[in-house]
Amino acid sequence: QVTLKESGPVLVKPTETLTLTCTVSGFSLTNSIMGVNWIRQPPGKALEWLAHIFSNDEKSYSTSLKTRLTISKDTSKSQVVLTMTNMDPVDTATYFCARMRWESGSGKIDPWGQGILVTVSS
Amino acid sequence: SYVLTQPPSLSVAPGQTASIPCGGNNIGGKNVHWHQQKPGQAPVMVIYDDSERPSGIPERFSGSNSGNTATLTISRVEAGDEADYYCQVWDGISAQGVFGSGTTVTVL
């Protein structure tokens, strides 16, 4: 069974750096057809894709947020980490990690983690 | 960057058919995936690669993709289908994931 679980602080102050960890099980981060995404959703709003890391460690970032984001992985721990700098109240959202399965040139997001609600407030 | 457009909401009576469009420039040339999100829950993929159903997803869910519009169709709608639905693609040109703005389906 494939599972992903997000962990990290639920409250951060403005200007601080957010560090979130996604711990995966049921698949390997070194599997050539597997990757992991980070996606967020502000309360009552739509999903927003943030970043992706491929099995070969290649990374992709949202154009609008790339200066603030860093994605990395620790294959020995089966973990993917996202850091976001200079947090602002508008970054308050539920942050999801989700597996990306690459087959026939198509990247399918499935399954998703349960998500973690991060509030930015002083 | 690539943009996917969805109507904000859609209402449908039980037993009827709901068709949710997702517009994008030449989206027919991309693989489109659909995710269902019920209140307070994480999304679940209900259609992948335009029209394929993951195991466990009812046959009532189907998809199509051509030209500038992809469509998720829910046949014989049930109360349990009330949810937000998001289309999603990977834009190979910008190497980014893209989600549509989401459509809230209400069962009357």
Coordinates of C-alpha atoms in Angstrom, one line a residue:
Chain A
Q1 CA 0.0 0.0 0.0
V2 CA 1.4 3.4 -1.0
T3 CA 1.1 6.1 1.6
L4 CA 2.5 9.6 2.0
K5 CA 2.4 11.7 5.2
E6 CA 3.2 15.3 5.7
S7 CA 4.8 16.6 8.9
G8 CA 6.1 20.0 10.1
P9 CA 5.0 23.1 12.0
V10 CA 1.3 24.1 12.0
L11 CA 2.1 27.6 12.9
V12 CA 4.9 29.9 11.6
K13 CA 5.5 33.5 12.0
P14 CA 5.8 36.0 9.1
T15 CA 9.3 36.1 7.5
E16 CA 10.2 32.7 8.9
T17 CA 11.2 29.7 6.8
L18 CA 8.8 26.8 6.6
T19 CA 10.2 23.3 6.4
L20 CA 7.8 20.4 5.6
T21 CA 8.7 16.7 5.4
C22 CA 6.8 14.1 3.4
T23 CA 7.5 10.5 4.5
V24 CA 6.6 7.9 1.9
S25 CA 6.0 4.2 2.1
G26 CA 5.1 1.5 -0.4
F27 CA 7.4 2.8 -3.1
S28 CA 11.0 3.8 -3.6
L29 CA 12.1 7.4 -4.3
T30 CA 14.8 5.8 -6.5
N31 CA 12.3 4.1 -8.7
S32 CA 12.7 5.6 -12.2
I33 CA 9.0 6.2 -12.8
M34 CA 8.3 7.8 -9.4
G35 CA 8.4 11.4 -8.3
V36 CA 6.9 13.5 -5.5
N37 CA 5.0 16.7 -5.7
W38 CA 4.2 19.4 -3.2
I39 CA 0.8 21.1 -3.7
R40 CA -1.0 23.6 -1.5
Q41 CA -4.6 24.8 -1.0
P42 CA -5.5 28.0 0.8
P43 CA -8.7 27.7 2.8
G44 CA -11.7 27.7 0.4
K45 CA -9.5 28.0 -2.6
A46 CA -8.1 25.9 -5.5
L47 CA -5.2 23.6 -5.6
E48 CA -1.8 25.2 -6.5
W49 CA 1.1 23.1 -7.7
L50 CA 4.4 24.1 -6.0
A51 CA 7.3 21.7 -6.8
H52 CA 8.3 18.2 -8.0
I53 CA 11.4 16.1 -7.6
F54 CA 12.2 13.3 -10.0
S55 CA 13.9 10.0 -9.2
N56 CA 17.1 11.3 -10.7
D57 CA 17.0 14.3 -8.3
E58 CA 15.9 16.7 -11.1
K59 CA 13.7 19.4 -9.7
S60 CA 10.9 21.6 -11.0
Y61 CA 9.3 24.6 -9.3
S62 CA 6.3 26.9 -9.8
T63 CA 7.4 29.9 -11.7
S64 CA 5.7 32.3 -9.3
L65 CA 7.3 30.8 -6.2
K66 CA 10.6 29.4 -7.4
T67 CA 12.8 32.0 -5.6
R68 CA 11.3 30.9 -2.3
L69 CA 11.1 27.1 -2.7
T70 CA 13.6 24.3 -2.3
I71 CA 12.7 20.6 -2.7
S72 CA 15.1 17.8 -1.8
K73 CA 14.9 14.2 -0.8
D74 CA 16.6 11.7 1.5
T75 CA 16.2 8.3 -0.1
S76 CA 17.6 6.5 2.9
K77 CA 14.8 7.9 5.0
S78 CA 12.1 7.8 2.2
Q79 CA 11.5 11.5 2.8
V80 CA 11.0 14.5 0.6
V81 CA 11.5 17.9 2.1
L82 CA 10.1 21.3 1.0
T83 CA 11.4 24.6 2.3
M84 CA 9.6 27.9 1.7
T85 CA 11.3 31.1 2.8
N86 CA 9.9 34.4 3.9
M87 CA 6.5 33.1 4.9
D88 CA 3.6 35.5 4.7
P89 CA 0.0 35.2 5.9
V90 CA -1.2 34.6 2.3
D91 CA 0.8 31.4 2.5
T92 CA -1.6 30.0 5.0
A93 CA -2.8 26.8 3.4
T94 CA -3.1 23.0 3.6
Y95 CA 0.1 21.6 2.1
F96 CA -0.1 18.2 0.4
C97 CA 2.6 15.9 -0.9
A98 CA 1.6 13.4 -3.6
R99 CA 3.3 10.8 -5.6
M100 CA 3.8 11.4 -9.4
R101 CA 3.9 8.2 -11.4
W102 CA 5.5 8.7 -14.8
E103 CA 4.4 6.3 -17.6
S104 CA 4.3 6.8 -21.3
G105 CA 5.3 10.4 -20.9
S106 CA 2.4 11.1 -18.6
G107 CA 2.7 12.2 -15.0
K108 CA -0.2 11.0 -12.8
I109 CA -0.6 12.4 -9.3
D110 CA -1.7 9.5 -7.1
P111 CA -2.1 9.0 -4.2
W112 CA -2.1 12.1 -2.1
G113 CA -1.1 12.6 1.5
Q114 CA -3.6 13.7 4.0
G115 CA -2.3 17.3 4.1
I116 CA -1.1 19.6 6.8
L117 CA -2.6 22.9 7.6
V118 CA 0.0 25.6 8.0
T119 CA -1.0 29.0 9.5
V120 CA 1.2 32.0 9.1
S121 CA 0.5 34.5 11.9
S122 CA 2.4 36.5 14.4
Chain B
S1 CA 2.5 29.5 -18.2
Y2 CA -0.1 27.0 -19.2
V3 CA -3.7 27.8 -17.9
L4 CA -6.6 25.4 -17.4
T5 CA -10.1 26.9 -17.1
Q6 CA -13.1 25.3 -15.4
P7 CA -16.5 26.7 -14.5
P8 CA -16.8 27.5 -10.8
S9 CA -19.9 25.4 -10.2
L10 CA -22.3 23.0 -11.6
S11 CA -25.7 21.7 -10.3
V12 CA -27.2 18.4 -11.3
A13 CA -30.2 16.3 -10.2
P14 CA -29.7 12.8 -8.9
G15 CA -29.7 10.3 -11.7
Q16 CA -28.7 12.8 -14.3
T17 CA -25.4 13.4 -16.0
A18 CA -22.8 16.0 -15.0
S19 CA -20.3 17.1 -17.6
I20 CA -17.4 19.2 -16.3
P21 CA -15.3 21.0 -19.0
C22 CA -11.6 21.9 -18.6
G23 CA -10.3 24.3 -21.2
G24 CA -6.7 24.8 -22.3
N25 CA -4.8 25.7 -25.4
N26 CA -4.5 22.5 -27.4
I27 CA -5.2 20.5 -24.3
G28 CA -6.0 17.6 -26.6
G29 CA -2.3 17.1 -27.1
K30 CA -1.7 16.6 -23.4
N31 CA -2.6 13.8 -20.9
V32 CA -5.4 15.1 -18.6
H33 CA -6.1 13.8 -15.1
W34 CA -9.0 14.5 -12.9
H35 CA -9.1 14.7 -9.1
Q36 CA -12.1 14.6 -6.8
Q37 CA -12.0 16.4 -3.4
K38 CA -14.7 16.1 -0.8
P39 CA -14.9 18.6 2.0
G40 CA -12.1 18.2 4.6
Q41 CA -10.4 15.4 2.6
A42 CA -7.4 15.0 0.4
P43 CA -8.0 14.8 -3.4
V44 CA -8.4 11.4 -5.1
M45 CA -7.6 10.8 -8.7
V46 CA -10.8 9.6 -10.5
I47 CA -9.6 9.7 -14.2
Y48 CA -6.0 9.5 -15.6
D49 CA -4.7 9.8 -19.1
D50 CA -7.8 11.5 -20.4
S51 CA -10.2 8.5 -20.0
E52 CA -8.7 5.8 -17.8
R53 CA -10.3 4.9 -14.5
P54 CA -8.2 3.8 -11.5
S55 CA -9.2 0.7 -9.8
G56 CA -12.0 1.3 -7.3
I57 CA -13.5 4.2 -9.3
P58 CA -17.1 3.6 -10.5
E59 CA -17.7 3.1 -14.2
R60 CA -20.0 6.1 -13.9
F61 CA -16.9 8.3 -14.1
S62 CA -15.5 8.8 -17.7
G63 CA -13.4 11.3 -19.5
S64 CA -12.6 12.6 -22.9
N65 CA -10.1 15.1 -24.4
S66 CA -10.0 16.8 -27.8
G67 CA -9.0 20.1 -29.2
N68 CA -9.1 22.8 -26.5
T69 CA -11.4 21.0 -24.1
A70 CA -11.2 18.0 -21.8
T71 CA -14.4 16.7 -20.1
L72 CA -15.1 14.7 -17.0
T73 CA -18.5 13.0 -17.2
I74 CA -20.4 11.6 -14.2
S75 CA -23.3 9.5 -15.3
R76 CA -26.2 8.6 -13.0
V77 CA -25.1 11.2 -10.5
E78 CA -25.5 10.3 -6.8
A79 CA -25.5 12.4 -3.6
G80 CA -22.0 11.0 -2.8
D81 CA -20.6 12.6 -5.9
E82 CA -20.9 16.1 -4.4
A83 CA -17.3 17.4 -4.4
D84 CA -14.8 19.7 -6.0
Y85 CA -13.3 18.4 -9.2
Y86 CA -9.9 19.5 -10.6
C87 CA -8.4 18.8 -13.9
Q88 CA -4.6 18.5 -14.0
V89 CA -1.8 18.3 -16.6
W90 CA 1.9 18.3 -16.7
D91 CA 3.2 21.1 -18.9
G92 CA 6.3 19.7 -20.5
I93 CA 7.3 23.1 -22.0
S94 CA 7.6 24.8 -18.6
A95 CA 8.2 21.5 -16.7
Q96 CA 5.5 22.4 -14.2
G97 CA 2.3 20.8 -12.9
V98 CA -0.9 22.7 -13.6
F99 CA -4.3 22.5 -12.0
G100 CA -7.6 23.9 -13.2
S101 CA -9.5 26.3 -11.0
G102 CA -11.8 23.6 -9.8
T103 CA -15.6 23.0 -10.3
T104 CA -17.9 22.4 -7.3
V105 CA -20.6 19.9 -8.2
T106 CA -23.8 20.2 -6.2
V107 CA -26.4 17.4 -6.3
L108 CA -29.8 19.0 -6.1

